[in-house]
Short mmCIF file of C-alpha atoms in Angstrom, two decimals:
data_model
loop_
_atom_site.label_atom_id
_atom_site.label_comp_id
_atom_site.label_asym_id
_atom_site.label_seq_id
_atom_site.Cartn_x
_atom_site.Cartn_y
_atom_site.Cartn_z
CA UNK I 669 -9.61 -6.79 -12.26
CA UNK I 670 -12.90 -5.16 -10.22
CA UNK I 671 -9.89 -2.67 -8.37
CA UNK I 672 -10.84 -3.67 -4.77
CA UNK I 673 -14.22 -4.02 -5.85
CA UNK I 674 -15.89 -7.60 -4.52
CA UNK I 675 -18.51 -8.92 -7.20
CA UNK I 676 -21.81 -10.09 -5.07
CA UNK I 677 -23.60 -11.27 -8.12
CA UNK I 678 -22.71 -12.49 -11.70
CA UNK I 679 -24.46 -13.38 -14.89
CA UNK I 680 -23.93 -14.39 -18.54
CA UNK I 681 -25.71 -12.72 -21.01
CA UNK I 682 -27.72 -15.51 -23.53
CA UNK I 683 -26.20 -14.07 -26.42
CA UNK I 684 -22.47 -15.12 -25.16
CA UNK I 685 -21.13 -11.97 -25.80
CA UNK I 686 -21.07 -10.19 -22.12
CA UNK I 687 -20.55 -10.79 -17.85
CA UNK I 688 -22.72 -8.56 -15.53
CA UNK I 689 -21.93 -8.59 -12.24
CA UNK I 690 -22.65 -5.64 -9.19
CA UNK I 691 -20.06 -4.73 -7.07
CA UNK I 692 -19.35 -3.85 -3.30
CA UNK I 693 -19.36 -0.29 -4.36
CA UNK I 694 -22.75 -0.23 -5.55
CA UNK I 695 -22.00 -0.45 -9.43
CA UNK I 696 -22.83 -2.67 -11.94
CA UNK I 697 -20.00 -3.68 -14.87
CA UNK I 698 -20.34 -5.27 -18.18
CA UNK I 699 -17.68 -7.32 -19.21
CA UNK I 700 -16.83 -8.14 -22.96
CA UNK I 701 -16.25 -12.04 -23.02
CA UNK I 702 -14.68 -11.09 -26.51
CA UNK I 703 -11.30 -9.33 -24.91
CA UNK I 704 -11.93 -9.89 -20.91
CA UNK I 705 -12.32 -5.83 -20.80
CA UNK I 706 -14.36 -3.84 -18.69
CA UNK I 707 -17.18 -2.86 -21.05
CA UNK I 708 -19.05 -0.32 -19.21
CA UNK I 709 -19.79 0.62 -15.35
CA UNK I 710 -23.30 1.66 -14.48
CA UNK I 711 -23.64 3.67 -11.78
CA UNK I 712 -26.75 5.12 -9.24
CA UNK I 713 -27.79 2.53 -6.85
CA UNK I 714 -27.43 3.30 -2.88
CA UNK I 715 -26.86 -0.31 -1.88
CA UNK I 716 -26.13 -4.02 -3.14
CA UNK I 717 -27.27 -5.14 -6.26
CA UNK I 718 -28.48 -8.73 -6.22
CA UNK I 719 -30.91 -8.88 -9.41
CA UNK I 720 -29.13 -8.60 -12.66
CA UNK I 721 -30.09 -9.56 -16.13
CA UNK I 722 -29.51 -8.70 -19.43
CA UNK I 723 -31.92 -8.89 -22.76
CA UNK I 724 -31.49 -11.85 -25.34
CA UNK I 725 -30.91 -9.53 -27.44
CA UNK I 726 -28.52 -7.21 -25.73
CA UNK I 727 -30.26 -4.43 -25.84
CA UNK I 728 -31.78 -3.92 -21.95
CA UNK I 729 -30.25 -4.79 -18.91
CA UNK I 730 -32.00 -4.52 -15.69
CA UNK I 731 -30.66 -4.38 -11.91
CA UNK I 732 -31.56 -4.10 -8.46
CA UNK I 733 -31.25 -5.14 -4.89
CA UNK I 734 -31.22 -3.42 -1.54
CA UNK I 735 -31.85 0.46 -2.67
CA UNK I 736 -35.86 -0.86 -3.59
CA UNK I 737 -35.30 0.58 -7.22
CA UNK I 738 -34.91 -1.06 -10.14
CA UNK I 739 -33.18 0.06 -12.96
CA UNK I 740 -33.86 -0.74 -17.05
CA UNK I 741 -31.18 0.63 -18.64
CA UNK I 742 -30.90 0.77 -22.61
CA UNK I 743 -27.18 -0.86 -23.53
CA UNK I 744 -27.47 1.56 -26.97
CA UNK I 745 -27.71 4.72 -25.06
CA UNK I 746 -24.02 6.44 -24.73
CA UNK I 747 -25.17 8.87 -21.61
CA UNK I 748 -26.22 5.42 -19.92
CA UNK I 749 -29.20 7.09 -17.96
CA UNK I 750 -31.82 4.43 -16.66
CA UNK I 751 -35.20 4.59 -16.07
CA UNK I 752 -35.55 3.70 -12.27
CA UNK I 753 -38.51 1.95 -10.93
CA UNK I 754 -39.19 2.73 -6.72
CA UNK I 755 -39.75 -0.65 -5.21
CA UNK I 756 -41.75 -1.63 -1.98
CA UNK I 757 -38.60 -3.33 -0.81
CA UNK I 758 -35.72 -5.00 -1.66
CA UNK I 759 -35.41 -6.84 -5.05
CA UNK I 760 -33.86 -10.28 -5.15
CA UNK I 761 -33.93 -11.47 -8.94
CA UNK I 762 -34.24 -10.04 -12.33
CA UNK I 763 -35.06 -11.95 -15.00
CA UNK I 764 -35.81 -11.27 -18.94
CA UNK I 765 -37.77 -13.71 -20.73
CA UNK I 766 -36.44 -14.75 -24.45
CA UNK I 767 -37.57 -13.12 -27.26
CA UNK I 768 -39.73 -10.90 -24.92
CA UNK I 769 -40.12 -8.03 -23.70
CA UNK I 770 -40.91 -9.43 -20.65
CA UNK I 771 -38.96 -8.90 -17.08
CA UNK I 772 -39.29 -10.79 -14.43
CA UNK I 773 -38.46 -9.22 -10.61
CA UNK I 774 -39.02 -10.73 -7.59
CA UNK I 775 -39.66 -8.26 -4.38
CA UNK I 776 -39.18 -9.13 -0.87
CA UNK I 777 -42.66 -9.88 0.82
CA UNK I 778 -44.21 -8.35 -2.38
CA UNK I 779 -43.73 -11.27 -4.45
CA UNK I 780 -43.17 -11.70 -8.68
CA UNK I 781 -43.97 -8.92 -10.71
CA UNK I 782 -43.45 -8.87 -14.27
CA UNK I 783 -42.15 -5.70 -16.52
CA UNK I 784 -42.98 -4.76 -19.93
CA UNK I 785 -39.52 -3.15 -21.50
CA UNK I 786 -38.39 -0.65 -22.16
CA UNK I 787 -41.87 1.11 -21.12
CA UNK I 788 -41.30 0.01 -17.26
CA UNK I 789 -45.24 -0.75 -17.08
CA UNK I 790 -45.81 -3.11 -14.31
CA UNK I 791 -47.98 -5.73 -15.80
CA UNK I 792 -48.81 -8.16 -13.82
CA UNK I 793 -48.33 -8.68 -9.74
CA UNK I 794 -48.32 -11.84 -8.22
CA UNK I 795 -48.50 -12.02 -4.30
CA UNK I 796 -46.49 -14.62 -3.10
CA UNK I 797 -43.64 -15.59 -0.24
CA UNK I 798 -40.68 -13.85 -0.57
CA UNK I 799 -38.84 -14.78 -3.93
CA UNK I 800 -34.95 -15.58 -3.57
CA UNK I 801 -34.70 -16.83 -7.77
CA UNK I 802 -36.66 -16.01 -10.85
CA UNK I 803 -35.97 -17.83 -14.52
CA UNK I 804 -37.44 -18.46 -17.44
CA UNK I 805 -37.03 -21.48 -19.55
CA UNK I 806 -35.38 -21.15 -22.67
CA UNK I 807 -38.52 -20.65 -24.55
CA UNK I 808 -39.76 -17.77 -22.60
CA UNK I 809 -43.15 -19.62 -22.11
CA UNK I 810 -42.44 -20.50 -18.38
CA UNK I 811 -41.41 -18.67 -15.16
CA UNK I 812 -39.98 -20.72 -12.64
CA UNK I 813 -39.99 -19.31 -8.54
CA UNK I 814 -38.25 -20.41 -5.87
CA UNK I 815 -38.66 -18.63 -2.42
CA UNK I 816 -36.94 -18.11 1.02
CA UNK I 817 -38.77 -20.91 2.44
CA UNK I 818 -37.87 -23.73 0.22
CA UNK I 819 -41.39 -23.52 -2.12
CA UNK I 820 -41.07 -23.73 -5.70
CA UNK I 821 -43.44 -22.84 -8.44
CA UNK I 822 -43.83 -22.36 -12.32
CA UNK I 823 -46.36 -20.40 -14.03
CA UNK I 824 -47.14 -20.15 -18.10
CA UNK I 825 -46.52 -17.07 -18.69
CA UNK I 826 -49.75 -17.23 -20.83
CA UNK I 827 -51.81 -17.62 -17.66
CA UNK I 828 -49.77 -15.06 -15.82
CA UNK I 829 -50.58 -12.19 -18.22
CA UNK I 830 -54.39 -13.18 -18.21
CA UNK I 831 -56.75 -11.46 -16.17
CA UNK I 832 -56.85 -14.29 -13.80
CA UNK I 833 -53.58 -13.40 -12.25
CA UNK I 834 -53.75 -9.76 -12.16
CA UNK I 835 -53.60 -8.19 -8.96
CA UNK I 836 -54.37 -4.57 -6.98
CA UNK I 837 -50.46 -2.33 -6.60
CA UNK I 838 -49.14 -2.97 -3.40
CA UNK I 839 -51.89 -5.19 -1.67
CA UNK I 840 -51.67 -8.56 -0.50
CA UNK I 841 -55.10 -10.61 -2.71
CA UNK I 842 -57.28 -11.45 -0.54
CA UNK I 843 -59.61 -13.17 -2.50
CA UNK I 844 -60.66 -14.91 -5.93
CA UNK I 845 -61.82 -10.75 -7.04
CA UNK I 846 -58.41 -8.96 -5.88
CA UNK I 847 -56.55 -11.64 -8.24
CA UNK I 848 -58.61 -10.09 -11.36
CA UNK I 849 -57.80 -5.83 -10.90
CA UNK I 850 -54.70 -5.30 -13.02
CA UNK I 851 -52.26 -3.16 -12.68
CA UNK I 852 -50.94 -1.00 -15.09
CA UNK I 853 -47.57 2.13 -14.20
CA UNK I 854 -44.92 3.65 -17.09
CA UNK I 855 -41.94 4.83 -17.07
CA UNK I 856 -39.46 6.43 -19.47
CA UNK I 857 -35.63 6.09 -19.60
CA UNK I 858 -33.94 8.88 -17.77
CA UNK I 859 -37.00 9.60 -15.49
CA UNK I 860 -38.25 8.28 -12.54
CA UNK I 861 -41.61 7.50 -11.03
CA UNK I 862 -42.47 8.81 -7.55
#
């Protein structure tokens, strides 16, 4: 029972053991598959949350959506305090890759960047179309994007974190040159970068 709350996204955590899903009211609940219980509700975003994903090892789960933050909250922390990333716009996916601590997001006109967690350092910034869904195959060795438009593409993850693919904060590449400038911001949990 969500008590009049409507669910606009749900996911399974890998490990079998939890539901995510954010709610008309902003929040985001865990679920215990174990009893069907309400686990935990997360609370702080202003608007929808449409990117939700949880660790394979239960330990991190990120959100975000129409507020432009995103969240990483650690699942072992009791005062449930995340450490809140501002976006450039609204975030559409959230994906963890296994084994990793890898995130994928993927950012309205801003394209896929990927997160290094629990630190919150952006890593990598690729400049693409809008991105509507982010995954990673099982392995965690390949990222697979599908935008608003209907494109699809997969990346190794190896070539993604290489210089190659690096890219200037918040600036469309423009050439060969802006592709190789990483990118590098932190973050710790409870604090938030401005």
């Amino acid at each position: 029972n969500t008590e009049g709350n409507k669910l606009f996204f749900m996911q399974f955590s890998r490990s079998g053991r939890f539901i995510v899903s954010g709610t008309s009211q902003y929040d985001v609940l865990l679920w215990s598959l174990e009893d069907g219980k309400l686990n935990t509700t997360f609370s702080g975003h202003t608007a929808f949350t449409w990117g939700l994903d949880i660790s394979s090892d239960d330990v991190f789960m990120a959100s975000g959506g129409q507020d432009k933050t995103l969240r990483l909250w650690d699942l072992n922390q009791t005062d449930h305090k995340p450490g809140v990333v501002p976006l450039p716009d609204r975030m559409f996916s959230a994906a963890f890759a296994a084994g990793s601590p890898v995130l994928a997001i993927g950012i309205e006109h801003r394209g896929v960047w990927l997160v290094e967690v629990p630190t919150g350092s952006i890593v990598v910034k690729v400049n693409i179309a809008s991105t509507s869904v982010l995954r990673f195959s099982a392995t965690g060795n390949w990222l697979v994007h599908g935008d608003q438009v209907g494109g699809l593409n997969c990346w190794s993850i190896k070539d993604l974190l290489s210089d190659k693919r690096k890219t200037k904060q918040d600036a469309p590449a423009t050439s060969e040159q802006d592709m190789k400038t990483p990118v590098r911001d932190s973050l710790k949990f409870g604090t938030r970068i401005s």
